[in-house]
XYZ file of C-alpha atoms in Angstrom:
577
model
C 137.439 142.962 87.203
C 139.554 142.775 90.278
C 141.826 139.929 90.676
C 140.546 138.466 93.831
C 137.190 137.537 91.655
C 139.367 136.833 88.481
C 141.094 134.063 90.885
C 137.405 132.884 92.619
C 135.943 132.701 89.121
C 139.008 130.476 87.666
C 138.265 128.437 90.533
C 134.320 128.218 90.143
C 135.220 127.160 86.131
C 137.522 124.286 87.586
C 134.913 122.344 88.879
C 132.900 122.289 85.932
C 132.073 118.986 85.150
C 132.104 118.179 81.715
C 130.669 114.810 80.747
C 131.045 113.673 77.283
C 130.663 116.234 74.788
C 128.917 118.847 77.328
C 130.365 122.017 79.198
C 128.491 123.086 82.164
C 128.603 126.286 84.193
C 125.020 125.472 85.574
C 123.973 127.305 88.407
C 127.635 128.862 89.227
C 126.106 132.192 89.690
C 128.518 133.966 87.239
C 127.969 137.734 86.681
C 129.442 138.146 83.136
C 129.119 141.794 82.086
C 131.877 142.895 80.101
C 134.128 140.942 77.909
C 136.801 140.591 80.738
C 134.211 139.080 82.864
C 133.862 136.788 80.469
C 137.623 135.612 79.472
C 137.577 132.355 81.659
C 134.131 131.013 79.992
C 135.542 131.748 76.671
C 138.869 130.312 77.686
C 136.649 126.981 78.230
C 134.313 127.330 75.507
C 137.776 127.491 73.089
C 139.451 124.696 74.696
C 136.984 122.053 74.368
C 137.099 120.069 71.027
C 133.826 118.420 69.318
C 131.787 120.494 72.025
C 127.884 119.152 71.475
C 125.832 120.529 74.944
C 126.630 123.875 76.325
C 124.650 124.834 79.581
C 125.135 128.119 80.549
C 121.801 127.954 83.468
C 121.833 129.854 86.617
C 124.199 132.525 85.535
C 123.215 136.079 84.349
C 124.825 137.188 80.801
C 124.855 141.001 79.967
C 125.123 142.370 76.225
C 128.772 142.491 75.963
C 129.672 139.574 77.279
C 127.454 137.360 75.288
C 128.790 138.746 72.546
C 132.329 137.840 73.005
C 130.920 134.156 73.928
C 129.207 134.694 70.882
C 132.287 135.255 69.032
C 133.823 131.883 70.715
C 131.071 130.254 69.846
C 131.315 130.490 66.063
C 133.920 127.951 65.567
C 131.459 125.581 67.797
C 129.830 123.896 64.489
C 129.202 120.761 66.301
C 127.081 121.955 69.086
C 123.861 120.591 69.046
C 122.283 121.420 72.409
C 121.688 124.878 73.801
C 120.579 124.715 77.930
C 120.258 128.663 78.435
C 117.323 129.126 80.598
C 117.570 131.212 83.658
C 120.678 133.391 82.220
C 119.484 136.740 82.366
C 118.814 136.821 85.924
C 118.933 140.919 86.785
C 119.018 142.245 83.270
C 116.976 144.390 81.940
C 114.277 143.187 79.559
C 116.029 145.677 76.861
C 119.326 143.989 76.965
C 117.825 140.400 76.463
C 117.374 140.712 72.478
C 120.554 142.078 71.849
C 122.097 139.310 73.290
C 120.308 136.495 72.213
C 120.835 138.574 68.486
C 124.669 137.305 69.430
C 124.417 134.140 69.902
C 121.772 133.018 67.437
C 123.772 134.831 65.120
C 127.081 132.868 65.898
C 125.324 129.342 65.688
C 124.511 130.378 62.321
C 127.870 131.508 61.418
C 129.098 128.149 62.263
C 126.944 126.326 60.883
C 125.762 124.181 63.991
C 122.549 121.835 63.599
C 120.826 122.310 66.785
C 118.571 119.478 68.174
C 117.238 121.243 71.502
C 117.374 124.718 72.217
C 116.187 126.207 75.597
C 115.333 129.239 76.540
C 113.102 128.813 80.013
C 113.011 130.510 82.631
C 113.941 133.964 80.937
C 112.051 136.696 81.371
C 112.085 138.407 78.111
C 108.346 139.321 77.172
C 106.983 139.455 72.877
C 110.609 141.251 72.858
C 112.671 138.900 73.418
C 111.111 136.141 70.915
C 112.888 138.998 68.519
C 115.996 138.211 69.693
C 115.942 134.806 68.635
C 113.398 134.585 65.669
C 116.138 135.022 63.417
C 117.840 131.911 64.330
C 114.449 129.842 64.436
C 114.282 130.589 60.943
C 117.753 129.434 59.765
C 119.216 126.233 58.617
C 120.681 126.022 62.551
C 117.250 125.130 63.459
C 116.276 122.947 60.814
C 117.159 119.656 62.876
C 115.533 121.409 66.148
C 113.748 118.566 68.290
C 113.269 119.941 71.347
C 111.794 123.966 71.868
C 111.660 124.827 75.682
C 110.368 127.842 76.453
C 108.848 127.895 79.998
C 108.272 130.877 81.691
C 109.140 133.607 79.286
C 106.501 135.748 79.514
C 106.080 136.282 75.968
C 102.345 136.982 75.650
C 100.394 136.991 72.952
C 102.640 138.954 70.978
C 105.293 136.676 71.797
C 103.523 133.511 70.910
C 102.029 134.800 67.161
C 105.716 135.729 66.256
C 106.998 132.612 67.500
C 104.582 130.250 65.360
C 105.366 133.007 62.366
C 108.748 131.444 63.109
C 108.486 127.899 63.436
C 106.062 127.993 60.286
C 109.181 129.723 58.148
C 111.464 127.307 59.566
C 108.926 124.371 58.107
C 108.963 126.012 55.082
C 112.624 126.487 54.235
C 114.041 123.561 55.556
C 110.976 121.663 53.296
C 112.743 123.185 50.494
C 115.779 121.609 51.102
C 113.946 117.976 51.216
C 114.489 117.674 55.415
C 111.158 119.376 56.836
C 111.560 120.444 60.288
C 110.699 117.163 62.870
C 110.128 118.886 66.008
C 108.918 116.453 69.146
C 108.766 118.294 71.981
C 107.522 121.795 72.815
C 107.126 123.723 76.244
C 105.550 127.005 76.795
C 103.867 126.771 80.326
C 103.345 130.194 81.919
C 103.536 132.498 79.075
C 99.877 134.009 79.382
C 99.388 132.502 75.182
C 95.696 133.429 75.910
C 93.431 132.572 72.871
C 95.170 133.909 70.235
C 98.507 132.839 70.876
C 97.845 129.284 71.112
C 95.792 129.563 67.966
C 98.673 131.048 66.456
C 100.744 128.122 67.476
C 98.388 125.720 66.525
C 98.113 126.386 62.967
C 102.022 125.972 63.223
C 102.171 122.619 65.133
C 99.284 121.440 62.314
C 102.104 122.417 59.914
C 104.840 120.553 61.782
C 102.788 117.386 62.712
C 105.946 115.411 64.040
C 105.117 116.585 67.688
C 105.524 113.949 70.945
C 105.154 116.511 73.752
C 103.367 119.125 73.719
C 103.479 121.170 77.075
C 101.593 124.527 77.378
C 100.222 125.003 81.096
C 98.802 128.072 82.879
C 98.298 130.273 79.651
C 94.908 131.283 79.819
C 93.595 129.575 77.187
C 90.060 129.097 76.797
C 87.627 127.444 74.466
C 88.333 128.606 71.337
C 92.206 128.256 71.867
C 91.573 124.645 73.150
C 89.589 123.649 70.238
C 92.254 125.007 67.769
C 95.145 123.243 69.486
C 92.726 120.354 69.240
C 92.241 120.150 65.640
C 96.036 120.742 65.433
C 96.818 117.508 67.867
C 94.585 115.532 65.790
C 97.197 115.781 62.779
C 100.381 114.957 64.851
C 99.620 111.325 65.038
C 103.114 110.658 67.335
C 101.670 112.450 69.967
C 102.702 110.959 73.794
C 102.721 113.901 76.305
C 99.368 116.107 76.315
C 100.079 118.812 79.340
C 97.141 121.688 79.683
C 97.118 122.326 83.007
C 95.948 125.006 84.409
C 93.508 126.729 81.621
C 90.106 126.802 81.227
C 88.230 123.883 78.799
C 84.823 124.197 79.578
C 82.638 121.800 78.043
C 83.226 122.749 74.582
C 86.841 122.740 74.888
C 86.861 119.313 76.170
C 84.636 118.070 74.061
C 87.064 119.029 71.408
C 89.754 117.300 72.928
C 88.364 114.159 73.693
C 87.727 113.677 69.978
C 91.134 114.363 68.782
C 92.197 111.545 71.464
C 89.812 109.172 69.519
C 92.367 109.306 66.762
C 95.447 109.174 68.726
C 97.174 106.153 69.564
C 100.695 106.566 70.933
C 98.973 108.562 74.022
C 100.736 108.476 77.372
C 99.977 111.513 79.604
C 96.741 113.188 79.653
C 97.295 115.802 82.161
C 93.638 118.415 81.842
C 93.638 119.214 85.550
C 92.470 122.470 86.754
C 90.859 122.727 83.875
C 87.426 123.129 84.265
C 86.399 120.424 82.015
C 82.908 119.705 84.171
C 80.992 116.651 84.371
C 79.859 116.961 80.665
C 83.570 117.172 79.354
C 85.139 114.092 81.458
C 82.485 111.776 80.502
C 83.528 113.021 76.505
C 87.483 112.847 77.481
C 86.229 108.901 79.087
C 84.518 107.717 76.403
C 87.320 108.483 74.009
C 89.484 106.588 76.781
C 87.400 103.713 76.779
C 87.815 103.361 73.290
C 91.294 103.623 73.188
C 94.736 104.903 74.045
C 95.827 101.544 75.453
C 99.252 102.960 76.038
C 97.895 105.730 78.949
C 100.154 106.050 81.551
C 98.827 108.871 83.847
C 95.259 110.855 83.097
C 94.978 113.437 85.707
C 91.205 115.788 86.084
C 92.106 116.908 88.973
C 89.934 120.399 90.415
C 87.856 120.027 87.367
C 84.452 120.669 88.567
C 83.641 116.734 88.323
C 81.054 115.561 90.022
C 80.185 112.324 91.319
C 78.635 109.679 88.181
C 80.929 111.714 85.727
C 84.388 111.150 88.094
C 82.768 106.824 88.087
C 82.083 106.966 84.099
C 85.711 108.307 84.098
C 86.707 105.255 86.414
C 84.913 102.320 84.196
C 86.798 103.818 80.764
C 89.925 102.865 82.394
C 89.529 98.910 83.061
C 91.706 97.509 79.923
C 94.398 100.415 80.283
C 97.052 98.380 81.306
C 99.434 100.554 81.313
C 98.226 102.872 83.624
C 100.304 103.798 86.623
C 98.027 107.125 88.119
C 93.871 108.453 87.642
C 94.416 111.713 89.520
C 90.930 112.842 90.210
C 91.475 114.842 93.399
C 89.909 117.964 93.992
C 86.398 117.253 92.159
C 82.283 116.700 93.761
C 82.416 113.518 94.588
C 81.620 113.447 98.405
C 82.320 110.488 100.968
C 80.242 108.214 99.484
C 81.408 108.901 95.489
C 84.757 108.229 96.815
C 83.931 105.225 98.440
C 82.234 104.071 95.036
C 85.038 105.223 92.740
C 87.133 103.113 94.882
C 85.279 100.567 95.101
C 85.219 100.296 90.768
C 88.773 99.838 90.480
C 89.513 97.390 93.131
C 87.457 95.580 90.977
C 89.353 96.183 88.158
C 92.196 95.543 90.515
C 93.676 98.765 89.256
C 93.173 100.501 93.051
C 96.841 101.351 92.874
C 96.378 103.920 90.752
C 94.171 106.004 91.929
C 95.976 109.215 93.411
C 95.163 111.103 96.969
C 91.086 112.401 97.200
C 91.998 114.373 100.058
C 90.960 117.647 98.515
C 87.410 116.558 97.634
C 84.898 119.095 97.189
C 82.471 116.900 98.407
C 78.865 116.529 96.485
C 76.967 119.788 95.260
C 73.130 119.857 96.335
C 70.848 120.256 93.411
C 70.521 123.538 93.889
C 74.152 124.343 93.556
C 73.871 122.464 90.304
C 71.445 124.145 88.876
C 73.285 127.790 89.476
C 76.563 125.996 87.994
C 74.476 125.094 84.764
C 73.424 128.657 85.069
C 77.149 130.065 85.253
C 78.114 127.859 82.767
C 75.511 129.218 80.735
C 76.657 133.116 81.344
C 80.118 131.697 81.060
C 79.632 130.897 77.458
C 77.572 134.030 76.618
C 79.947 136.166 77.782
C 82.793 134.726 76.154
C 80.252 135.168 72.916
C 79.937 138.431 73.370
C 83.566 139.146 74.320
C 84.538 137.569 71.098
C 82.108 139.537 69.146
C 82.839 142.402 70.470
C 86.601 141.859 69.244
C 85.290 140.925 65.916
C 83.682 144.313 65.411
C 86.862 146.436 66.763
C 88.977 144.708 64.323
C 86.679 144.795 61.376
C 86.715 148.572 62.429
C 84.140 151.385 61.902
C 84.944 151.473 57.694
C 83.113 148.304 57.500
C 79.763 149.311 58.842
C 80.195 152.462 56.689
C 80.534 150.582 53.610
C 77.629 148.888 53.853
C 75.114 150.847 51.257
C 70.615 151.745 51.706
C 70.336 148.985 49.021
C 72.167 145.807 51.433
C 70.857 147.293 54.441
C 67.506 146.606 53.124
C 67.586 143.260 51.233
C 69.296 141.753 54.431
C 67.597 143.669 57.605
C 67.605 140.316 59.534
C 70.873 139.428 59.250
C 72.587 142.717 59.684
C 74.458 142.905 63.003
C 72.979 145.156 65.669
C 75.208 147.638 66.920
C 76.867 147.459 70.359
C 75.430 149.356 73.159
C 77.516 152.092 74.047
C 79.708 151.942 77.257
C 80.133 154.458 79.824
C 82.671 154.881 83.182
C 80.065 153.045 85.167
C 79.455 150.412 82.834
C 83.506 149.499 82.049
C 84.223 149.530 86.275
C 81.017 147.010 87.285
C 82.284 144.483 84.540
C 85.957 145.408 83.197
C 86.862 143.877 79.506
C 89.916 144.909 77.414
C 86.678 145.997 74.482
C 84.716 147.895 77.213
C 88.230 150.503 78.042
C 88.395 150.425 74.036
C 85.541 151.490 73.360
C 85.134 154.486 75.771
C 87.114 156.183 72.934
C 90.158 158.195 73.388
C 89.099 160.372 76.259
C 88.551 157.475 78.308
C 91.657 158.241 80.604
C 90.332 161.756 81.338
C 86.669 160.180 81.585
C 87.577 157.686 84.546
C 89.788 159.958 86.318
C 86.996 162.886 86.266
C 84.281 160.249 87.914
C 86.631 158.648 90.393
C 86.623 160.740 94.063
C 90.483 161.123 94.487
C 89.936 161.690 98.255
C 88.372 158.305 98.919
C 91.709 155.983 99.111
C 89.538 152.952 98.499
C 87.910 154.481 95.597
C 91.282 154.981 93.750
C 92.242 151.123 94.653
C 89.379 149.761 93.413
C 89.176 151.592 90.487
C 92.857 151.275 89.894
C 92.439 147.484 90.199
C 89.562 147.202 87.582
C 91.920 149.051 85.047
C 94.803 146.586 85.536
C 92.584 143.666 85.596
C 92.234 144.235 81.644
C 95.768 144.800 81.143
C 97.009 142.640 77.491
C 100.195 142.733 76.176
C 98.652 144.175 72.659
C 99.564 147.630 72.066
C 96.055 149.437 71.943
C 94.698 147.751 75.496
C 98.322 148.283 77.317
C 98.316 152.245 75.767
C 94.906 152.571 77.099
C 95.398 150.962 80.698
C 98.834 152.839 80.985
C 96.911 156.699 80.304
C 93.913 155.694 82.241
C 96.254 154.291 85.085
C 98.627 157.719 84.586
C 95.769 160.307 84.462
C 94.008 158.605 87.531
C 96.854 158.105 89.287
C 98.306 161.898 88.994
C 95.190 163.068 90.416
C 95.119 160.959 93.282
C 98.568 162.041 94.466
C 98.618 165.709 93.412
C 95.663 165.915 95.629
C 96.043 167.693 99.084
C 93.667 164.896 100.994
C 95.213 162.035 99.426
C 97.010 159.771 101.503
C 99.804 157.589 100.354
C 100.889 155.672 102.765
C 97.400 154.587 103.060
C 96.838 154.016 99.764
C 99.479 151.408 99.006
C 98.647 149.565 102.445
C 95.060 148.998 101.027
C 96.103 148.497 97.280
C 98.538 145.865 99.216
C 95.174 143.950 101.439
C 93.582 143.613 97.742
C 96.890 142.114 96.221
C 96.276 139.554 99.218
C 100.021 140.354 100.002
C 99.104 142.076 103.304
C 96.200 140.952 105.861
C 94.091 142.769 107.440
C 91.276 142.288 110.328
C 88.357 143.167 107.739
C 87.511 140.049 105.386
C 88.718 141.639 101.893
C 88.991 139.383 98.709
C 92.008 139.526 97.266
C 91.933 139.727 93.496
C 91.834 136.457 91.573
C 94.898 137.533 89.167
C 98.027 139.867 89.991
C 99.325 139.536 86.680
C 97.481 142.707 85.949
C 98.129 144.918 88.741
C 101.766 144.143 88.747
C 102.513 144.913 84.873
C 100.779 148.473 86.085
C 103.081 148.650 88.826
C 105.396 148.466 86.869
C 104.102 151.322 84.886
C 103.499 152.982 87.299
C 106.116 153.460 89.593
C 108.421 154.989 86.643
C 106.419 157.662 86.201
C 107.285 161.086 87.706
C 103.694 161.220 90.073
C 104.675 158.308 91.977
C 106.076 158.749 95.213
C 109.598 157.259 95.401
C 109.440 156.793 99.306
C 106.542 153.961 98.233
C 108.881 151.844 96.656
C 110.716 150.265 99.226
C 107.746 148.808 100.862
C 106.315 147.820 97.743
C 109.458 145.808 96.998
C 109.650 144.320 100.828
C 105.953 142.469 99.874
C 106.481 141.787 96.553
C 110.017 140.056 97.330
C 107.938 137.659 100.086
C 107.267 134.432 99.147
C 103.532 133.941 98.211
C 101.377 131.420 95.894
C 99.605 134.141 93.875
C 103.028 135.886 93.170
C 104.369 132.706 92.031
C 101.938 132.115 89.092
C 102.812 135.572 87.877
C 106.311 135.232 87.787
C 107.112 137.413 85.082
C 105.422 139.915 86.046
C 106.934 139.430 89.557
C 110.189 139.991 88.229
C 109.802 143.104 85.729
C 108.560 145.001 89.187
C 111.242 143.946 91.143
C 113.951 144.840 88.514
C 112.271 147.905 87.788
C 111.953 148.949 91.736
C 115.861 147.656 91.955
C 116.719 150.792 89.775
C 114.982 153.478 91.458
């Protein structure tokens, strides 16, 4: 390191304010690579006696250097409180666990009880919950009270070893007569998905000390709701609910709403964007009405609501007295619904309360309500059928074989009909993670053979029904990455194949680039991008396309934003190209 930023970074360090017990270098922008990068922090880090809060935020932290912090950090037995989100800005998602290895390993060596340990913000993927599970699991974390983990990307993958985690944790520290107490956990915008947040639940039913409970934008649908639910229902200190952003349906919200019957320190219900529907808010009300007299804020905001549902919602609320907002923006209410629910809590003189309605929907006709019974109807079959079909992949081929003349015949009713086969055709009109399974292992060669590698828009669209089934889980991310490669290959090899305007189209359906024709843009970019990603490591892909897939993915844009993970593996994979 050169002595001009030796002498800058001595100067940074000498404005860290340290209040208390707590050392800060938040947000200082330190690039700490090698151990001589790191000699001021440690310097710091070594100086301070009885050190409780270290917050190392806003800096990036490469494998060498955290282990020489790690090595200061051993003689730390009184810290208690670990801020290190956003501290791997840059790195590469292969030098997260190593380093996380160092410094879980040196709390342990010293024998610190942590009470709040924070990782958000880092984008380490099912990878980099690795790096840390050891730690979880040892008497450092048996005092934990606070797990923050926003933004991590850790996937399904992520989440299942995570709760293995926290469960072990439970376990051990039972043994030693102090059972783990934790109060607050965050995982918002981790893409949990069903079986992640089922994973976690049966953990947090384990635990059942939890206040806060914070898991938004995960894609998490009925059945993961209505495990969580169960699990809330046995952590009777509950206060903070926050499920923003996934999908109840009426059977997840049913659910819910009776777990918050038997709740009573309830202060933040926050279900919006959740698709609850008119069926689920008046379930979610009338467990209101009965109780939680300590609500603070309920918010059903863009939940499909309409009109006498959003007013049933308004009369559960008269003898909260503690309420300070109702957010029901974004619903069917139309002018005159507003007017009413309005009208209700004046009465109640609770008007004060009620947040903005300036996004109303406005109310459906009847026959837009009858099609939305009718989607919510497909809704739920397909979701039946998805989860069958995953039923049947696990339980594997073996299983129907074993199955002998004699049971086939004594139970011919009740023996499961097989699923239809599925062919190129089929998979691209309705994409599903089961349908790419189950075209066998030649599906790669199959899609590639039947897609027209002249037509530009032919390659986009099937490129972007591939990536729309993209999971973290092994066999579905193998299977989108050959089909992607083998597709892919041919399209560029191919004399008539034009790339510049391929990734200008592929661009107008990411909705990062406009264009004079009215194209929808595709609801999620989470897949697309973790196939970019893919994709542009691969020797077929034409370096001279990376640059301008960097300049629009770098722009500031809403649907980017909800995939930030994603976002950020492209960009630091396009960086070192």
């Amino acid at each position: 390191m050169a002595s001009e930023d030796i002498t800058k970074l001595a100067e940074s360090l000498a404005k860290t304010k340290v209040g208390g017990a707590q050392l800060s270098f938040k947000g200082q922008s330190l690039k700490l690579n090698t151990a001589e990068d790191a000699e001021e922090v440690i310097k710091q880090i070594e100086e301070f006696d009885g050190l409780e809060a270290l917050r190392l935020e806003g800096n990036t932290v490469g494998v060498e250097a955290a282990k020489v912090i790690a090595k200061a950090l051993e003689k730390k037995s009184e810290l208690k409180r670990c801020h290190w989100s956003d501290m791997f800005t840059g790195r590469l998602r292969s030098e997260i666990p190593p380093a996380l290895i160092s410094l879980g390993d040196a709390l342990i060596a010293a024998g610190a009880q942590l009470v709040e340990l924070d990782l958000s913000d880092n984008a380490f993927g099912p990878d980099g919950v690795r790096g840390f599970e050891a730690l979880l699991k040892s008497p450092a974390c048996y005092t934990l009270q606070e797990l923050k983990l926003n933004n991590c990307g850790m996937g399904i993958g992520g989440g299942k070893i995570l709760a293995a985690a926290l469960k072990e944790c439970h376990r051990k520290s039972s043994a030693q007569g102090k059972p783990l107490a934790l109060k607050i956990f965050v995982a918002g915008r981790n893409r949990l998905e069903n079986d992640g947040a089922t994973a976690l639940a049966e953990a947090f039913g384990i635990i059942g000390t939890l206040e806060e409970v914070h898991m938004p934008q995960n894609g998490i649908n009925h059945p993961g709701i209505t495990a969580l639910a169960q699990a809330f229902a046995i952590n009777p200190l509950l206060k903070v609910i926050n499920l923003n952003d996934n999908t109840f349906t009426e059977k997840g919200a049913v659910a819910m709403a009776e777990t918050l019957k038997a709740l009573r320190q309830i202060e933040v219900i926050n279900f919006g964007d959740c698709l609850v529907r008119s069926k689920g808010a008046v379930a979610i009300a009338e467990a209101v009405k009965e109780g939680l007299h300590k609500l603070k804020e309920l918010n059903l905001s863009f939940c499909e609501i309409k009109r006498d549902a959003a007013l049933t919602v308004a009369e559960a609320i008269e003898d909260k007295s503690e309420l300070e907002k109702l957010d029901l923006n974004g619903n069917c209410l139309g002018e005159e619904g507003c007017e009413q629910l309005q009208e209700i809590l004046e009465g109640f003189n609770m008007a004060a309360v009620l947040g903005s309605l300036s996004d109303d929907e406005g109310e459906e006709e009847e026959e837009e309500e009858e099609e939305e019974e009718e989607e919510e109807e497909e809704e739920e079959e397909d979701e039946e059928e998805e989860e069958e079909e995953q039923q049947q992949l696990e339980r594997g081929q073996g299983e129907k074989e074993s199955l002998t003349p004699k049971k086939i015949l004594d139970s011919q009713d009740s023996t499961p009909v097989p699923s239809p086969p599925v062919d190129v055709a089929t998979f691209l009109a309705f994409p599903s993670p089961e349908k790419l399974l189950r075209l066998g292992p030649k599906c790669s060669v199959l899609i590639a053979q039947q897609t027209d590698a002249s037509d530009v828009e032919k390659v986009v669209t099937t490129l972007l029904r591939i990536s729309s089934v993209f999971k973290d889980e092994a066999p579905v991310k193998t299977a989108v990455h050959e089909t992607t490669d083998a597709l892919m290959k041919k399209a560029f090899t191919s004399a008539t194949f034009n790339s510049d305007a391929f990734i200008t189209s592929l661009l107008i359906h990411m909705g990062l680039l406009k264009s004079e024709e009215k194209i929808k843009a595709v609801p999620s970019l989470y897949g697309i991008l973790m196939t970019l990603n893919h994709m542009v490591q691969q020797d077929y892909f034409p370096k001279s396309l990376a640059p301008v897939l960097s300049a629009f993915v770098t722009k500031p844009n809403r649907a980017l934003d909800s995939c930030s993970f994603a976002r950020h593996m492209l960009l630091q994979t396009l960086h070192q190209l």
